[in-house]
PDB file of C-alpha atoms in Angstrom:
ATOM      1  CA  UNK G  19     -71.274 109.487 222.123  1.00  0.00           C
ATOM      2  CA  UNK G  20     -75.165 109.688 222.189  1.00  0.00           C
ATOM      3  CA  UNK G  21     -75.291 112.746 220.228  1.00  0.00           C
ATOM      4  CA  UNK G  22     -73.368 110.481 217.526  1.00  0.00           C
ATOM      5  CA  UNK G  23     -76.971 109.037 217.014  1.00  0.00           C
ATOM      6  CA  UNK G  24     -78.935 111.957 216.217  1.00  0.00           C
ATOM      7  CA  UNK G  25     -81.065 111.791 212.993  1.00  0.00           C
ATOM      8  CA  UNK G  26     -81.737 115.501 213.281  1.00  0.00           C
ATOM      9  CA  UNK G  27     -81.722 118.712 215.593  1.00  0.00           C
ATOM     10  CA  UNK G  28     -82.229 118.425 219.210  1.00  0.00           C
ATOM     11  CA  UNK G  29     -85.822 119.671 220.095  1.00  0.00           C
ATOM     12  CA  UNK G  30     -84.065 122.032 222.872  1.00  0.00           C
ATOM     13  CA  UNK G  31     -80.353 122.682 224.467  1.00  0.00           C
ATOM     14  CA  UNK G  32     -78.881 119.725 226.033  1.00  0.00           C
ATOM     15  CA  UNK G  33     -77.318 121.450 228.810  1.00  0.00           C
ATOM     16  CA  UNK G  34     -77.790 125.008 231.105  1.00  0.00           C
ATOM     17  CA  UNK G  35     -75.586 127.907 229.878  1.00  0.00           C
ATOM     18  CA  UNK G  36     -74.077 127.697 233.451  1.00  0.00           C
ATOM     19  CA  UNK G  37     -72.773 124.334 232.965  1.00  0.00           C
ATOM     20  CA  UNK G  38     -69.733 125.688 231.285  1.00  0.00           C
ATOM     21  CA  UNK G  39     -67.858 126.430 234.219  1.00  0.00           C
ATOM     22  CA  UNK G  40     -64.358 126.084 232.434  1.00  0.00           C
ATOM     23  CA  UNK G  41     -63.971 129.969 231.466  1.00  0.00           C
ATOM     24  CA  UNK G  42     -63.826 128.953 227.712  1.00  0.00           C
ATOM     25  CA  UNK G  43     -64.920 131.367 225.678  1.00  0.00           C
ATOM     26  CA  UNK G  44     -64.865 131.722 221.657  1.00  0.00           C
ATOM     27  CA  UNK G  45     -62.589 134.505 220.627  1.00  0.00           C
ATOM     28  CA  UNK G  46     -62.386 134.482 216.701  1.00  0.00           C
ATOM     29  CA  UNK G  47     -63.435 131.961 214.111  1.00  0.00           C
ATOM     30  CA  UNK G  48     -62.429 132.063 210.438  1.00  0.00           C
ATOM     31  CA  UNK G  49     -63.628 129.999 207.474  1.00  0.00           C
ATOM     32  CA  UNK G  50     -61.091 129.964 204.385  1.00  0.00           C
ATOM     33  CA  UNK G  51     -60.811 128.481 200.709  1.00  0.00           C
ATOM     34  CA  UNK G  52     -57.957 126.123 201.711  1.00  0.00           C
ATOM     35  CA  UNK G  53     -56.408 126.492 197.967  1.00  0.00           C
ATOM     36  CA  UNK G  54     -57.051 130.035 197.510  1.00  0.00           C
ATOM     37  CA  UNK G  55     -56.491 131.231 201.456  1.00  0.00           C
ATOM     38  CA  UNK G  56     -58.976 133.968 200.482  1.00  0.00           C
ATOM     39  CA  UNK G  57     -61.346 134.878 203.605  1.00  0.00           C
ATOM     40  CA  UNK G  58     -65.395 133.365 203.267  1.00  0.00           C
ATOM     41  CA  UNK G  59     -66.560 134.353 206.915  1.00  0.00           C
ATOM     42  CA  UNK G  60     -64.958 135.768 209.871  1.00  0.00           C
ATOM     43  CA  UNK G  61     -66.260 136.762 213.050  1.00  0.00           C
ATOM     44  CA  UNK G  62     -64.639 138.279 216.359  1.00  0.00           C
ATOM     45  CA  UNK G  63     -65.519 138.756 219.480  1.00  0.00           C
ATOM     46  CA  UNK G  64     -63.362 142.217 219.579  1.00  0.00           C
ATOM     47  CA  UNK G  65     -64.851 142.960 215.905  1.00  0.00           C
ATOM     48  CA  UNK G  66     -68.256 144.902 214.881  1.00  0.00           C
ATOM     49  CA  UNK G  67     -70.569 141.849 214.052  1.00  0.00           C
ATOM     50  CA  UNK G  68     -70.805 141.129 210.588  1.00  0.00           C
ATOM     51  CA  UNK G  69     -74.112 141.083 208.694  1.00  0.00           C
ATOM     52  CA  UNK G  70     -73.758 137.834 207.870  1.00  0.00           C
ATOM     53  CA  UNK G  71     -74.922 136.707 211.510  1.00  0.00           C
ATOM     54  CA  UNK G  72     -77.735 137.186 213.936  1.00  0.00           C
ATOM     55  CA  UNK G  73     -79.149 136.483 216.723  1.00  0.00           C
ATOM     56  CA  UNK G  74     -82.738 133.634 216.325  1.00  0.00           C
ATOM     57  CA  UNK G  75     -85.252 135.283 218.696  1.00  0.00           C
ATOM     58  CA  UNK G  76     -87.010 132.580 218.346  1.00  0.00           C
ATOM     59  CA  UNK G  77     -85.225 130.991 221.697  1.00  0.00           C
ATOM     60  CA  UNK G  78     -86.062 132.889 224.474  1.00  0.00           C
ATOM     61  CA  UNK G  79     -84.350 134.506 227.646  1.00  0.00           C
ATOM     62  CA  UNK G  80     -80.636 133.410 227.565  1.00  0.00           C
ATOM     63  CA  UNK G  81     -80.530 130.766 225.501  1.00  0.00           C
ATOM     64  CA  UNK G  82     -81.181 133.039 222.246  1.00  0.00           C
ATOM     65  CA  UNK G  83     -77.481 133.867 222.927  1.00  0.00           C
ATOM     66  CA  UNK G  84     -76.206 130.632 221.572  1.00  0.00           C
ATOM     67  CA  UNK G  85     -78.842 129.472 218.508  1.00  0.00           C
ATOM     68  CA  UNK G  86     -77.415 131.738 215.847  1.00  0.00           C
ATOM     69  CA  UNK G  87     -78.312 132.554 211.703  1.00  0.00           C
ATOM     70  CA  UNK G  88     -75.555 132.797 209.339  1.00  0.00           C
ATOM     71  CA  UNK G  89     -75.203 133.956 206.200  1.00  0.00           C
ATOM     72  CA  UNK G  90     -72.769 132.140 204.111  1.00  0.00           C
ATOM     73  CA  UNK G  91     -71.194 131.927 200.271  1.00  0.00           C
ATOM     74  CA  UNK G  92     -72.275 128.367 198.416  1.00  0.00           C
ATOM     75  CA  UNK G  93     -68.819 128.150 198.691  1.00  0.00           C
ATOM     76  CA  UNK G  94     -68.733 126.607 201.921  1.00  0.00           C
ATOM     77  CA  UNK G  95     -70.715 123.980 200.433  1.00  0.00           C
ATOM     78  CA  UNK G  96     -69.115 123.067 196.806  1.00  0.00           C
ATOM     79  CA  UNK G  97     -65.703 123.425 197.721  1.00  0.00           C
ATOM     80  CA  UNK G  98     -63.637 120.067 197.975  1.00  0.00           C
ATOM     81  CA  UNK G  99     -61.604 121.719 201.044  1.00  0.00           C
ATOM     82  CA  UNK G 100     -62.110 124.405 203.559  1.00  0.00           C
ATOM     83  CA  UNK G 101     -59.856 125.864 206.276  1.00  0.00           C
ATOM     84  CA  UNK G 102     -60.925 126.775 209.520  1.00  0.00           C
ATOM     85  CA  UNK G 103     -59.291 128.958 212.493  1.00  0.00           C
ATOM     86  CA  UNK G 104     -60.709 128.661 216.071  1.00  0.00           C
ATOM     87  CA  UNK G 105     -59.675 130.672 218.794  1.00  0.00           C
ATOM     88  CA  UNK G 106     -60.957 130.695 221.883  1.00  0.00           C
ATOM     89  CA  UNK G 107     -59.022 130.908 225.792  1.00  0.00           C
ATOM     90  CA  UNK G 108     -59.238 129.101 228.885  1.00  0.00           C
ATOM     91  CA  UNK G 109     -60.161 129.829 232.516  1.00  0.00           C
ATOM     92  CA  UNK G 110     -57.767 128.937 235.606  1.00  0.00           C
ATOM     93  CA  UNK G 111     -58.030 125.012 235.593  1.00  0.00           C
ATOM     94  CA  UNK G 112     -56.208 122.810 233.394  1.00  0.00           C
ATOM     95  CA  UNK G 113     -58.601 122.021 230.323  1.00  0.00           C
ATOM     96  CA  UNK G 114     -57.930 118.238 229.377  1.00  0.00           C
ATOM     97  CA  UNK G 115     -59.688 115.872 226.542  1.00  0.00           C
ATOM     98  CA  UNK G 116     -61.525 119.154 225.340  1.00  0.00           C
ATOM     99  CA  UNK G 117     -63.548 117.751 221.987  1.00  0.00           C
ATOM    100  CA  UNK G 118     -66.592 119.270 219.594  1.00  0.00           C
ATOM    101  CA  UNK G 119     -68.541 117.217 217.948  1.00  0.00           C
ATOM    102  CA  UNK G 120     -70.850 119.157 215.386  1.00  0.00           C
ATOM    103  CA  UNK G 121     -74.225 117.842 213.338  1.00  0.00           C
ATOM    104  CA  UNK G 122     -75.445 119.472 210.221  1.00  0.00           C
ATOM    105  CA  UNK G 123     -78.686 118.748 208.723  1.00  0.00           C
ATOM    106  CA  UNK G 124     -81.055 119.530 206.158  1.00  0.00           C
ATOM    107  CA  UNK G 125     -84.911 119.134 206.758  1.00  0.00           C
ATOM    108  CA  UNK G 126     -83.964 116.675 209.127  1.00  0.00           C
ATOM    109  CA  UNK G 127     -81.653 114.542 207.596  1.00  0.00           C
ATOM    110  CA  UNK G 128     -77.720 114.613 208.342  1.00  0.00           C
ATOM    111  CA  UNK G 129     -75.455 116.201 205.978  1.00  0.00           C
ATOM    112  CA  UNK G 130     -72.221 116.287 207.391  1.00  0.00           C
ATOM    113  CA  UNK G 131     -70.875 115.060 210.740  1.00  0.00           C
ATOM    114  CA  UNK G 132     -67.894 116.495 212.355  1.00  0.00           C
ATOM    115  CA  UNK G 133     -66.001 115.295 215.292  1.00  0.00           C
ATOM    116  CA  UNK G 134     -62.362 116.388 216.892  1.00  0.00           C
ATOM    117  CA  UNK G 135     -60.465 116.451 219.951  1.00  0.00           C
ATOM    118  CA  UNK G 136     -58.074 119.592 220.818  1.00  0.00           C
ATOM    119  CA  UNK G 137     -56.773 117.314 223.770  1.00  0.00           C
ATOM    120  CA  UNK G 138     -55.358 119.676 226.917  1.00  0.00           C
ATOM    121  CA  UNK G 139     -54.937 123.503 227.203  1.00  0.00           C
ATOM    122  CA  UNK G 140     -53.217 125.128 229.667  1.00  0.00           C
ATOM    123  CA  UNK G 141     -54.909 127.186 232.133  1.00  0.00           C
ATOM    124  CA  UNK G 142     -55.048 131.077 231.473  1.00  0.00           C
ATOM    125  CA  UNK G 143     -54.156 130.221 228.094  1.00  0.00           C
ATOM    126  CA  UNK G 144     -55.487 131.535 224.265  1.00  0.00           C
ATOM    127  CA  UNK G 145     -55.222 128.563 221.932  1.00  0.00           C
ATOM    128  CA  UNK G 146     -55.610 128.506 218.413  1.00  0.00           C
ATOM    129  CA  UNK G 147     -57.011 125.261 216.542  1.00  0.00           C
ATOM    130  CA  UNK G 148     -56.421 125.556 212.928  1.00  0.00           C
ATOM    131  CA  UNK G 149     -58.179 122.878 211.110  1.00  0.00           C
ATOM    132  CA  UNK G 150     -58.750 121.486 207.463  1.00  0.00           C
ATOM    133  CA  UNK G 151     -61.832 119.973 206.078  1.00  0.00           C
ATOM    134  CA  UNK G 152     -62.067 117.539 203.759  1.00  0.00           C
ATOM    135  CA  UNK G 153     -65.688 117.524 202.694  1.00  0.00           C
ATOM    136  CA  UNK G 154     -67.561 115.158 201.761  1.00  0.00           C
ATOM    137  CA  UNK G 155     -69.370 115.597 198.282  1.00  0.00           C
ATOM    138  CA  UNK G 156     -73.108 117.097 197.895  1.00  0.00           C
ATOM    139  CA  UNK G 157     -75.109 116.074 195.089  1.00  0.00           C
ATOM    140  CA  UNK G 158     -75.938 119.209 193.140  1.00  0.00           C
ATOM    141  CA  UNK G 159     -79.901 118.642 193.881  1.00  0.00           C
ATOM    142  CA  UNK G 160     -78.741 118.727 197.036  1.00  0.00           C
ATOM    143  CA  UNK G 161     -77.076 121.991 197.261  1.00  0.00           C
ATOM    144  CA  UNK G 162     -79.631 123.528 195.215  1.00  0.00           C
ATOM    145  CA  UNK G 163     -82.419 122.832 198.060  1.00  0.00           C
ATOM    146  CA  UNK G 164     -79.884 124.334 200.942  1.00  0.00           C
ATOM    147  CA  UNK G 165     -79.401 127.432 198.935  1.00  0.00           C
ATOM    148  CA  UNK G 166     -83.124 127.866 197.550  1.00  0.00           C
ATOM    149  CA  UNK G 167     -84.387 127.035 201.476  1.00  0.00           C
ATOM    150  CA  UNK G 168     -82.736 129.663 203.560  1.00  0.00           C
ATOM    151  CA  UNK G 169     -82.468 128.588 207.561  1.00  0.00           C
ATOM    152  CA  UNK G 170     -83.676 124.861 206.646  1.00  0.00           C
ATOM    153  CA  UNK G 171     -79.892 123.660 206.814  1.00  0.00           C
ATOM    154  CA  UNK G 172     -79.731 123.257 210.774  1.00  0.00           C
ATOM    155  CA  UNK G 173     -76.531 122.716 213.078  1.00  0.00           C
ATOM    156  CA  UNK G 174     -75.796 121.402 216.984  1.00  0.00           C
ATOM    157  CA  UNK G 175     -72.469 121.979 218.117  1.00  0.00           C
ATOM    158  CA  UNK G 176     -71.921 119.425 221.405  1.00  0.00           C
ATOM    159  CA  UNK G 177     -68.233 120.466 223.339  1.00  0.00           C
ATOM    160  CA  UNK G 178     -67.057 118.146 225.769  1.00  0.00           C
ATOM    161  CA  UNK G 179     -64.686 118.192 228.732  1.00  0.00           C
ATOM    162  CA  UNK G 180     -63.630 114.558 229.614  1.00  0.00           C
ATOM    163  CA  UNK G 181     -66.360 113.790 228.091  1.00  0.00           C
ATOM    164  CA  UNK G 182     -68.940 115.801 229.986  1.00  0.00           C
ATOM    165  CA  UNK G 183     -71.100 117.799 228.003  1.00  0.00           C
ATOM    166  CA  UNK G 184     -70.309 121.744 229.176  1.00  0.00           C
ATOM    167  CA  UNK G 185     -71.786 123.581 225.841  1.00  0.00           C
ATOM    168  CA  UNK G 186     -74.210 123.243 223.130  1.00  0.00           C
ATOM    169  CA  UNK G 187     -74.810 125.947 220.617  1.00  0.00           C
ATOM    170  CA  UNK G 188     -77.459 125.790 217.626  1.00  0.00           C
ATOM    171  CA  UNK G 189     -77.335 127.263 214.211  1.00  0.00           C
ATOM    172  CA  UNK G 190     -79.208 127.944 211.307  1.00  0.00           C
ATOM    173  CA  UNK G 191     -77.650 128.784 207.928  1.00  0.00           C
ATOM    174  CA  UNK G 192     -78.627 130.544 204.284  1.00  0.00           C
ATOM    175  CA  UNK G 193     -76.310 130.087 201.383  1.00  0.00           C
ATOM    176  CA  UNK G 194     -76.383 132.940 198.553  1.00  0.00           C
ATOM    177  CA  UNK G 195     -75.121 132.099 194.816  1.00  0.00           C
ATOM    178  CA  UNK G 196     -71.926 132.850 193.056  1.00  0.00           C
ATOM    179  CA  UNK G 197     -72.103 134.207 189.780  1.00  0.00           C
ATOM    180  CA  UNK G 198     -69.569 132.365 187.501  1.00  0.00           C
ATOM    181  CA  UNK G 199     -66.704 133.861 186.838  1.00  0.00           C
ATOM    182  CA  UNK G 200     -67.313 136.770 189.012  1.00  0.00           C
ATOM    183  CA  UNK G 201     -65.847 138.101 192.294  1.00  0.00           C
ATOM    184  CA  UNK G 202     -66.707 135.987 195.039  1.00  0.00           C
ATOM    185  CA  UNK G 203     -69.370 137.879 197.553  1.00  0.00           C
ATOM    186  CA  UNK G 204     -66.992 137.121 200.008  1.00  0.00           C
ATOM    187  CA  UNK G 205     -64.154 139.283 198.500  1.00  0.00           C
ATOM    188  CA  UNK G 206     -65.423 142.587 199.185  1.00  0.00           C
ATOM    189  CA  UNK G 207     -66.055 141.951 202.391  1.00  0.00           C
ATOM    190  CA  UNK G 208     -62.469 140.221 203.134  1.00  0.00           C
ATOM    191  CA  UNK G 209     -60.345 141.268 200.506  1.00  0.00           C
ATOM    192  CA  UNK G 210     -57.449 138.924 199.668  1.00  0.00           C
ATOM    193  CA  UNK G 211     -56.565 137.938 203.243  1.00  0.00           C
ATOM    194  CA  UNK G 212     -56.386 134.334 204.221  1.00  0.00           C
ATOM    195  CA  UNK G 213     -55.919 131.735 206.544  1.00  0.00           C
ATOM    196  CA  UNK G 214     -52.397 130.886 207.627  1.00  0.00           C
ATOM    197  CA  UNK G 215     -50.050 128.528 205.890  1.00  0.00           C
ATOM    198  CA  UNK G 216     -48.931 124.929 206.755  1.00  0.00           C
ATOM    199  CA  UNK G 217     -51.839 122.896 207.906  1.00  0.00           C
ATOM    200  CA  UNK G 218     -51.659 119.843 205.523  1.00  0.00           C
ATOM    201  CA  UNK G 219     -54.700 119.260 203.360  1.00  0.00           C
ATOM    202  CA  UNK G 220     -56.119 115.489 203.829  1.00  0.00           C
ATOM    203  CA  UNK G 221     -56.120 113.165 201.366  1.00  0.00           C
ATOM    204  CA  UNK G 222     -59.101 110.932 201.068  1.00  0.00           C
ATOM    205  CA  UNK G 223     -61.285 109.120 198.001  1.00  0.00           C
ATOM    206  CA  UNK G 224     -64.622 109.103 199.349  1.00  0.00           C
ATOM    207  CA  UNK G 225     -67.609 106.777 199.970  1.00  0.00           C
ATOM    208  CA  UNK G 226     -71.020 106.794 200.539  1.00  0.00           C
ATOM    209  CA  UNK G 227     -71.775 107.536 204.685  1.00  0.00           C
ATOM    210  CA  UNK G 228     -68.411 108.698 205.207  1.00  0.00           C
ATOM    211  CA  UNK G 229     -68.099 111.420 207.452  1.00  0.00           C
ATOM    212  CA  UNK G 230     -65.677 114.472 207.612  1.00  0.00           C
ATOM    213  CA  UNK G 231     -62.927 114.983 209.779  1.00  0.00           C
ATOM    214  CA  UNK G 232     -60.353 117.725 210.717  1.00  0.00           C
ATOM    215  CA  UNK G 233     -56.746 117.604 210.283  1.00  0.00           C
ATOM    216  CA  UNK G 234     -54.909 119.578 212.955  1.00  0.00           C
ATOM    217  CA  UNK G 235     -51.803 121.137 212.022  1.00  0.00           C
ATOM    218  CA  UNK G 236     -48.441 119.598 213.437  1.00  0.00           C
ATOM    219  CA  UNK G 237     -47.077 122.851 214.319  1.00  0.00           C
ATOM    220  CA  UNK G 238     -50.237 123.363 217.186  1.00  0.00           C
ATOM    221  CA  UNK G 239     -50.580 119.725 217.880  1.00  0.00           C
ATOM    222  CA  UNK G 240     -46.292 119.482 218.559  1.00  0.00           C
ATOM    223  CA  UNK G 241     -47.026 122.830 221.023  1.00  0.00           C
ATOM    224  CA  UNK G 242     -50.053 121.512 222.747  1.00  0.00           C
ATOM    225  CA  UNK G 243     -47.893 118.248 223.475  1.00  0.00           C
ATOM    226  CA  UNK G 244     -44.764 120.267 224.803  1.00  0.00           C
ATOM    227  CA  UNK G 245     -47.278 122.179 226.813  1.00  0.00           C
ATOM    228  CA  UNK G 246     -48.727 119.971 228.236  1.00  0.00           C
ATOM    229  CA  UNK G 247     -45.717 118.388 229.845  1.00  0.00           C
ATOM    230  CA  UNK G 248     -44.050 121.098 230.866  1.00  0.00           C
ATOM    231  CA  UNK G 249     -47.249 121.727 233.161  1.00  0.00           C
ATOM    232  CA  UNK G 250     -46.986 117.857 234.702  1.00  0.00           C
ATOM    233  CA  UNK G 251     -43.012 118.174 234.904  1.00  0.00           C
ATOM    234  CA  UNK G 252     -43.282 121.171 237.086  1.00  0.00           C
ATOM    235  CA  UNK G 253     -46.066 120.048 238.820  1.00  0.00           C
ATOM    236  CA  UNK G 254     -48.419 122.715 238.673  1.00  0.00           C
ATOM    237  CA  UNK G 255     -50.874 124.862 236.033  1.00  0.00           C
ATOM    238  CA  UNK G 256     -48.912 127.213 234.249  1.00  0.00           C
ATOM    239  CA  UNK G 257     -50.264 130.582 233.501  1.00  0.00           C
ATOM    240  CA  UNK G 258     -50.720 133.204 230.699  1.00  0.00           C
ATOM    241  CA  UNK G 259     -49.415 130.406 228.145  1.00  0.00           C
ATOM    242  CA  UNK G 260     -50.479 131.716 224.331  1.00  0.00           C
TER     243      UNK G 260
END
């Protein structure tokens, strides 16, 4: 829980590239208008890259692999509630207590503050974590310095095995304008598809220092459970499990 403490990026990467030694690997992510289900980002690994990420050069060797800069719609900052799709797979050991715990800041100050556990996954297995964010409100001077500052708004993404730190990734972000009352940028790129239905939307007034937190939908959570004994009734890692 150190990295709970942070008051702004790390200077470098907490931990070796090597250290993740779990066979997870990121698959898909997708970022969604919770009301509207329209597509704002989406990238694959089995997709062409989108423009709206690249590689920062400024790490060297391997590490430039995992500090990335993003491209994204002010949307993703003004809207009260976003949707988000992770999907990523497993190697051949049981994956238990798996949690992310992910720091945004501007100019060195926190933003937002994001922590969640996905609990166990079964070995061999693809998982999908479908999430929704209730976000805490920006002040519109705020928002207005993110957007007119590209790359100043900075992210460290911490993901824990039983509470061993096995990855860290960095980011950097720039937010373009929407033109009011026009189509979103977004929509040419993703058209009108969206993220999937039936992950409940939080409800929540809130306060000053609050910070935001992911509601998992029941549907994944319920098969994660039943997974997860099944493997300890039988007494052995299942395989192939999706």
């Amino acid at each position: 829980d150190e990295v709970l403490e942070l008051s702004k990026p790390t200077e470098g990467f907490l931990c070796a590239l090597s250290t993740n030694n779990f066979g997870i690997e990121f698959l898909n992510f997708t970022i969604s208008d919770y009301q509207s289900k329209k597509t704002i980002f989406e990238v694959g690994k089995d997709n062409p890259t989108p423009q709206d990420i690249a590689v920062d050069f400024s790490a060297l060797g391997e590490d430039m692999y995992r500090k990335i800069k993003y491209t994204f719609s002010e949307d993703v900052l003004r809207l009260p509630l976003i949707q988000t799709s992770l999907i990523f797979s497993v190697g051949s050991v049981p994956l238990d207590g798996f949690r992310m715990i992910e720091r945004h800041y501007f100019r060195d100050q926190l933003v937002k503050s994001f922590d969640f556990t996905f609990g166990f996954c079964i070995p061999g297995s693809t998982n999908t974590w479908d999430s929704v964010y209730s976000l805490p409100p920006l002040s519109e001077e705020l928002m207005n310095d993110m957007i007119e500052h590209p790359y100043e708004t900075k992210s460290d993404s911490f993901y824990f095995v039983n509470d061993r730190l096995i990855m860290h990734n960095k980011a950097s972000y720039r937010y373009i304008r929407e033109v009011a009352q026009a189509k979103k940028s977004y929509e040419d790129k993703f058209g009108a598809k969206g993220a999937k239905a039936g992950v409940k939307a939080p409800s929540k007034d809130w306060e000053e220092g609050d910070v935001a937190e992911p509601l998992p939908g029941d549907a994944d959570a319920k098969a994660v459970a039943d997974a997860k004994e099944a493997v300890r009734a039988a007494g052995a890692p299942a395989k192939g499990a999706k």
